């Protein structure tokens, strides 16, 4: 059997990007999709370009929600997207934090952005070509991770808009919001 060619993907951050809340998020009522995003995701779904989410969810380490609870929220988001004929192919999240309340999550892991453990995992599981993929984020950790993973990076000015200033890193592109970012990504993955 011929080996399938490695494919480009759209790699989204969750909070402040897929959903319009850039803060800690653990309740159903906080899961509001960013305006117009379903239609933009649908474009990639139809082109068979995987759309994945990679997100730090320290809410688990802080004891606000269980890992299963996070999985349930992601199912809820996909249910909402599916109403518009769109879907996220896979959600990946890091439940850890180096100073977590819960001891079992208090670790220096390889999956918390700006580390790229989850990018590598996704690339392996979904046969991705990271060099041809696009990372869209609203914080410096998203951009640094995207760069370390060799993807093209787009920082959006909405959400946190890179104003966390935690890591000194420069995105390849900076645009107003996630809709503009996904429009730009259409062109970038064709290259
Ligand atoms: Mg974010
Ligand atoms: Zn982790």
mmCIF file of C-alpha atoms and ligand atoms in Angstrom:
data_model
loop_
_atom_site.group_PDB
_atom_site.id
_atom_site.type_symbol
_atom_site.label_atom_id
_atom_site.label_comp_id
_atom_site.label_asym_id
_atom_site.label_seq_id
_atom_site.Cartn_x
_atom_site.Cartn_y
_atom_site.Cartn_z
ATOM 1 C CA UNK A 1 0.000 0.000 0.000
ATOM 2 C CA UNK A 2 1.310 3.415 -0.950
ATOM 3 C CA UNK A 3 2.098 5.599 2.008
ATOM 4 C CA UNK A 4 -0.155 8.594 2.208
ATOM 5 C CA UNK A 5 1.633 11.869 1.719
ATOM 6 C CA UNK A 6 2.089 13.944 4.831
ATOM 7 C CA UNK A 7 -0.544 16.617 5.004
ATOM 8 C CA UNK A 8 -0.662 20.221 6.173
ATOM 9 C CA UNK A 9 -2.984 21.072 9.070
ATOM 10 C CA UNK A 10 -4.558 24.061 10.744
ATOM 11 C CA UNK A 11 -3.511 24.130 14.393
ATOM 12 C CA UNK A 12 -5.698 26.340 16.554
ATOM 13 C CA UNK A 13 -5.375 27.456 20.130
ATOM 14 C CA UNK A 14 -8.654 27.094 22.025
ATOM 15 C CA UNK A 15 -9.257 29.925 24.490
ATOM 16 C CA UNK A 16 -9.332 33.315 22.789
ATOM 17 C CA UNK A 17 -9.097 31.673 19.364
ATOM 18 C CA UNK A 18 -11.617 28.867 18.784
ATOM 19 C CA UNK A 19 -13.752 30.269 21.574
ATOM 20 C CA UNK A 20 -14.052 33.950 22.318
ATOM 21 C CA UNK A 21 -12.963 33.726 25.967
ATOM 22 C CA UNK A 22 -9.203 34.151 26.487
ATOM 23 C CA UNK A 23 -9.279 33.470 30.245
ATOM 24 C CA UNK A 24 -9.378 30.268 32.272
ATOM 25 C CA UNK A 25 -12.367 28.369 31.000
ATOM 26 C CA UNK A 26 -14.004 25.324 32.539
ATOM 27 C CA UNK A 27 -17.764 25.856 32.395
ATOM 28 C CA UNK A 28 -20.172 25.002 29.589
ATOM 29 C CA UNK A 29 -21.543 28.532 29.700
ATOM 30 C CA UNK A 30 -18.052 29.868 28.857
ATOM 31 C CA UNK A 31 -17.791 27.800 25.655
ATOM 32 C CA UNK A 32 -18.845 30.379 23.108
ATOM 33 C CA UNK A 33 -17.431 29.811 19.633
ATOM 34 C CA UNK A 34 -15.690 32.795 18.059
ATOM 35 C CA UNK A 35 -18.052 34.587 15.736
ATOM 36 C CA UNK A 36 -18.090 33.164 12.211
ATOM 37 C CA UNK A 37 -15.497 30.506 12.913
ATOM 38 C CA UNK A 38 -17.633 27.498 11.948
ATOM 39 C CA UNK A 39 -17.852 28.623 8.335
ATOM 40 C CA UNK A 40 -14.084 29.110 8.144
ATOM 41 C CA UNK A 41 -13.374 25.703 9.665
ATOM 42 C CA UNK A 42 -15.849 24.098 7.281
ATOM 43 C CA UNK A 43 -13.762 25.324 4.341
ATOM 44 C CA UNK A 44 -10.821 23.231 5.551
ATOM 45 C CA UNK A 45 -13.034 20.265 6.443
ATOM 46 C CA UNK A 46 -14.260 20.193 2.859
ATOM 47 C CA UNK A 47 -10.697 20.383 1.545
ATOM 48 C CA UNK A 48 -9.787 17.480 3.851
ATOM 49 C CA UNK A 49 -7.233 19.621 5.678
ATOM 50 C CA UNK A 50 -7.185 18.518 9.320
ATOM 51 C CA UNK A 51 -8.205 21.192 11.796
ATOM 52 C CA UNK A 52 -6.827 20.458 15.234
ATOM 53 C CA UNK A 53 -6.788 22.247 18.558
ATOM 54 C CA UNK A 54 -3.756 22.251 20.860
ATOM 55 C CA UNK A 55 -4.426 23.913 24.194
ATOM 56 C CA UNK A 56 -2.948 24.308 27.678
ATOM 57 C CA UNK A 57 -5.682 23.489 30.179
ATOM 58 C CA UNK A 58 -4.173 24.244 33.576
ATOM 59 C CA UNK A 59 -7.766 24.322 34.856
ATOM 60 C CA UNK A 60 -7.282 20.569 35.331
ATOM 61 C CA UNK A 61 -4.098 21.041 37.383
ATOM 62 C CA UNK A 62 -5.857 23.732 39.389
ATOM 63 C CA UNK A 63 -8.634 21.299 40.274
ATOM 64 C CA UNK A 64 -11.404 23.256 38.534
ATOM 65 C CA UNK A 65 -12.351 20.436 36.170
ATOM 66 C CA UNK A 66 -11.359 16.818 35.457
ATOM 67 C CA UNK A 67 -9.705 15.609 32.263
ATOM 68 C CA UNK A 68 -12.961 13.883 31.386
ATOM 69 C CA UNK A 69 -14.722 17.202 31.948
ATOM 70 C CA UNK A 70 -12.427 18.853 29.402
ATOM 71 C CA UNK A 71 -13.111 16.069 26.912
ATOM 72 C CA UNK A 72 -16.840 16.648 27.427
ATOM 73 C CA UNK A 73 -16.437 20.375 26.731
ATOM 74 C CA UNK A 74 -14.630 19.545 23.510
ATOM 75 C CA UNK A 75 -17.444 17.225 22.483
ATOM 76 C CA UNK A 76 -19.858 20.056 23.167
ATOM 77 C CA UNK A 77 -17.823 22.410 20.958
ATOM 78 C CA UNK A 78 -17.836 19.871 18.150
ATOM 79 C CA UNK A 79 -21.574 19.380 18.540
ATOM 80 C CA UNK A 80 -22.028 23.127 18.099
ATOM 81 C CA UNK A 81 -19.676 23.265 15.124
ATOM 82 C CA UNK A 82 -21.469 20.351 13.486
ATOM 83 C CA UNK A 83 -24.677 22.377 13.431
ATOM 84 C CA UNK A 84 -22.881 24.491 10.823
ATOM 85 C CA UNK A 85 -21.433 21.466 9.049
ATOM 86 C CA UNK A 86 -17.956 21.957 10.560
ATOM 87 C CA UNK A 87 -15.812 19.994 12.969
ATOM 88 C CA UNK A 88 -12.447 19.942 14.719
ATOM 89 C CA UNK A 89 -10.668 16.737 13.725
ATOM 90 C CA UNK A 90 -8.938 16.339 17.048
ATOM 91 C CA UNK A 91 -8.480 18.195 20.334
ATOM 92 C CA UNK A 92 -5.197 17.861 22.238
ATOM 93 C CA UNK A 93 -4.748 19.382 25.680
ATOM 94 C CA UNK A 94 -2.133 19.610 28.402
ATOM 95 C CA UNK A 95 -3.683 19.201 31.875
ATOM 96 C CA UNK A 96 -0.456 20.027 33.762
ATOM 97 C CA UNK A 97 1.003 23.055 35.472
ATOM 98 C CA UNK A 98 4.396 23.356 37.190
ATOM 99 C CA UNK A 99 2.770 24.873 40.306
ATOM 100 C CA UNK A 100 -0.515 22.965 40.238
ATOM 101 C CA UNK A 101 -2.809 22.598 43.241
ATOM 102 C CA UNK A 102 -3.195 18.907 42.417
ATOM 103 C CA UNK A 103 0.023 17.057 43.053
ATOM 104 C CA UNK A 104 -0.330 14.538 40.247
ATOM 105 C CA UNK A 105 -0.513 17.338 37.689
ATOM 106 C CA UNK A 106 2.376 19.307 39.219
ATOM 107 C CA UNK A 107 5.007 18.290 36.718
ATOM 108 C CA UNK A 108 7.326 19.817 34.167
ATOM 109 C CA UNK A 109 5.775 18.099 31.189
ATOM 110 C CA UNK A 110 6.581 18.048 27.495
ATOM 111 C CA UNK A 111 3.054 18.902 26.411
ATOM 112 C CA UNK A 112 2.491 22.366 27.875
ATOM 113 C CA UNK A 113 3.033 25.034 25.235
ATOM 114 C CA UNK A 114 5.544 26.511 24.402
ATOM 115 C CA UNK A 115 6.810 22.920 24.438
ATOM 116 C CA UNK A 116 5.804 20.916 21.430
ATOM 117 C CA UNK A 117 4.937 17.459 22.736
ATOM 118 C CA UNK A 118 1.386 17.730 21.477
ATOM 119 C CA UNK A 119 2.474 19.016 18.063
ATOM 120 C CA UNK A 120 4.677 15.944 17.697
ATOM 121 C CA UNK A 121 1.903 13.664 18.875
ATOM 122 C CA UNK A 122 -0.569 15.170 16.416
ATOM 123 C CA UNK A 123 1.956 14.952 13.581
ATOM 124 C CA UNK A 124 2.446 11.259 14.265
ATOM 125 C CA UNK A 125 -1.209 10.389 14.736
ATOM 126 C CA UNK A 126 -2.529 12.379 11.785
ATOM 127 C CA UNK A 127 0.481 12.075 9.458
ATOM 128 C CA UNK A 128 1.066 15.821 9.360
ATOM 129 C CA UNK A 129 3.645 17.862 7.573
ATOM 130 C CA UNK A 130 4.319 20.461 10.244
ATOM 131 C CA UNK A 131 6.422 22.626 7.918
ATOM 132 C CA UNK A 132 3.358 23.119 5.742
ATOM 133 C CA UNK A 133 0.995 23.612 8.677
ATOM 134 C CA UNK A 134 -0.246 26.844 10.198
ATOM 135 C CA UNK A 135 -0.503 27.618 13.924
ATOM 136 C CA UNK A 136 -2.962 30.302 15.046
ATOM 137 C CA UNK A 137 -2.753 31.649 18.597
ATOM 138 C CA UNK A 138 -3.392 34.640 20.842
ATOM 139 C CA UNK A 139 -0.492 34.200 23.287
ATOM 140 C CA UNK A 140 3.284 34.176 23.011
ATOM 141 C CA UNK A 141 3.382 30.525 24.143
ATOM 142 C CA UNK A 142 1.290 29.559 21.094
ATOM 143 C CA UNK A 143 3.600 31.377 18.715
ATOM 144 C CA UNK A 144 6.795 30.040 20.276
ATOM 145 C CA UNK A 145 5.444 26.486 20.193
ATOM 146 C CA UNK A 146 4.327 26.900 16.581
ATOM 147 C CA UNK A 147 7.776 28.156 15.613
ATOM 148 C CA UNK A 148 9.593 25.407 17.479
ATOM 149 C CA UNK A 149 7.375 22.891 15.686
ATOM 150 C CA UNK A 150 8.420 24.501 12.342
ATOM 151 C CA UNK A 151 4.907 25.604 11.431
ATOM 152 C CA UNK A 152 3.968 29.002 10.037
ATOM 153 C CA UNK A 153 2.621 31.140 12.870
ATOM 154 C CA UNK A 154 -0.166 33.703 12.972
ATOM 155 C CA UNK A 155 -0.760 35.841 16.055
ATOM 156 C CA UNK A 156 -4.226 37.350 16.362
ATOM 157 C CA UNK A 157 -4.786 40.753 17.899
ATOM 158 C CA UNK A 158 -8.018 39.684 19.577
ATOM 159 C CA UNK A 159 -8.099 37.457 22.669
ATOM 160 C CA UNK A 160 -4.873 38.098 24.592
ATOM 161 C CA UNK A 161 -3.369 39.499 21.410
ATOM 162 C CA UNK A 162 0.156 38.484 22.435
ATOM 163 C CA UNK A 163 0.037 40.910 25.341
ATOM 164 C CA UNK A 164 0.990 38.263 27.893
ATOM 165 C CA UNK A 165 4.664 39.107 27.025
ATOM 166 C CA UNK A 166 5.797 35.829 28.552
ATOM 167 C CA UNK A 167 8.038 34.709 25.735
ATOM 168 C CA UNK A 168 10.066 36.828 23.416
ATOM 169 C CA UNK A 169 9.011 35.574 20.025
ATOM 170 C CA UNK A 170 7.897 37.027 16.746
ATOM 171 C CA UNK A 171 5.025 35.562 14.716
ATOM 172 C CA UNK A 172 5.327 35.141 10.954
ATOM 173 C CA UNK A 173 2.077 37.077 10.562
ATOM 174 C CA UNK A 174 -0.124 39.226 12.767
ATOM 175 C CA UNK A 175 -3.777 39.796 11.901
ATOM 176 C CA UNK A 176 -6.835 41.266 13.552
ATOM 177 C CA UNK A 177 -8.814 38.172 14.466
ATOM 178 C CA UNK A 178 -9.191 34.438 13.934
ATOM 179 C CA UNK A 179 -11.391 34.856 10.861
ATOM 180 C CA UNK A 180 -8.680 36.898 9.138
ATOM 181 C CA UNK A 181 -6.114 34.351 10.291
ATOM 182 C CA UNK A 182 -8.030 31.441 8.775
ATOM 183 C CA UNK A 183 -8.448 33.343 5.505
ATOM 184 C CA UNK A 184 -4.694 33.905 5.396
ATOM 185 C CA UNK A 185 -4.141 30.241 6.257
ATOM 186 C CA UNK A 186 -6.097 29.225 3.135
ATOM 187 C CA UNK A 187 -3.382 30.831 1.046
ATOM 188 C CA UNK A 188 -0.469 29.663 3.197
ATOM 189 C CA UNK A 189 -1.217 25.957 3.102
ATOM 190 C CA UNK A 190 -1.357 25.988 -0.694
ATOM 191 C CA UNK A 191 2.303 26.894 -0.954
HETATM 192 MG MG1 LIG B 1 -5.398 31.369 24.045
HETATM 193 ZN ZN1 LIG B 2 1.438 18.769 29.974
#
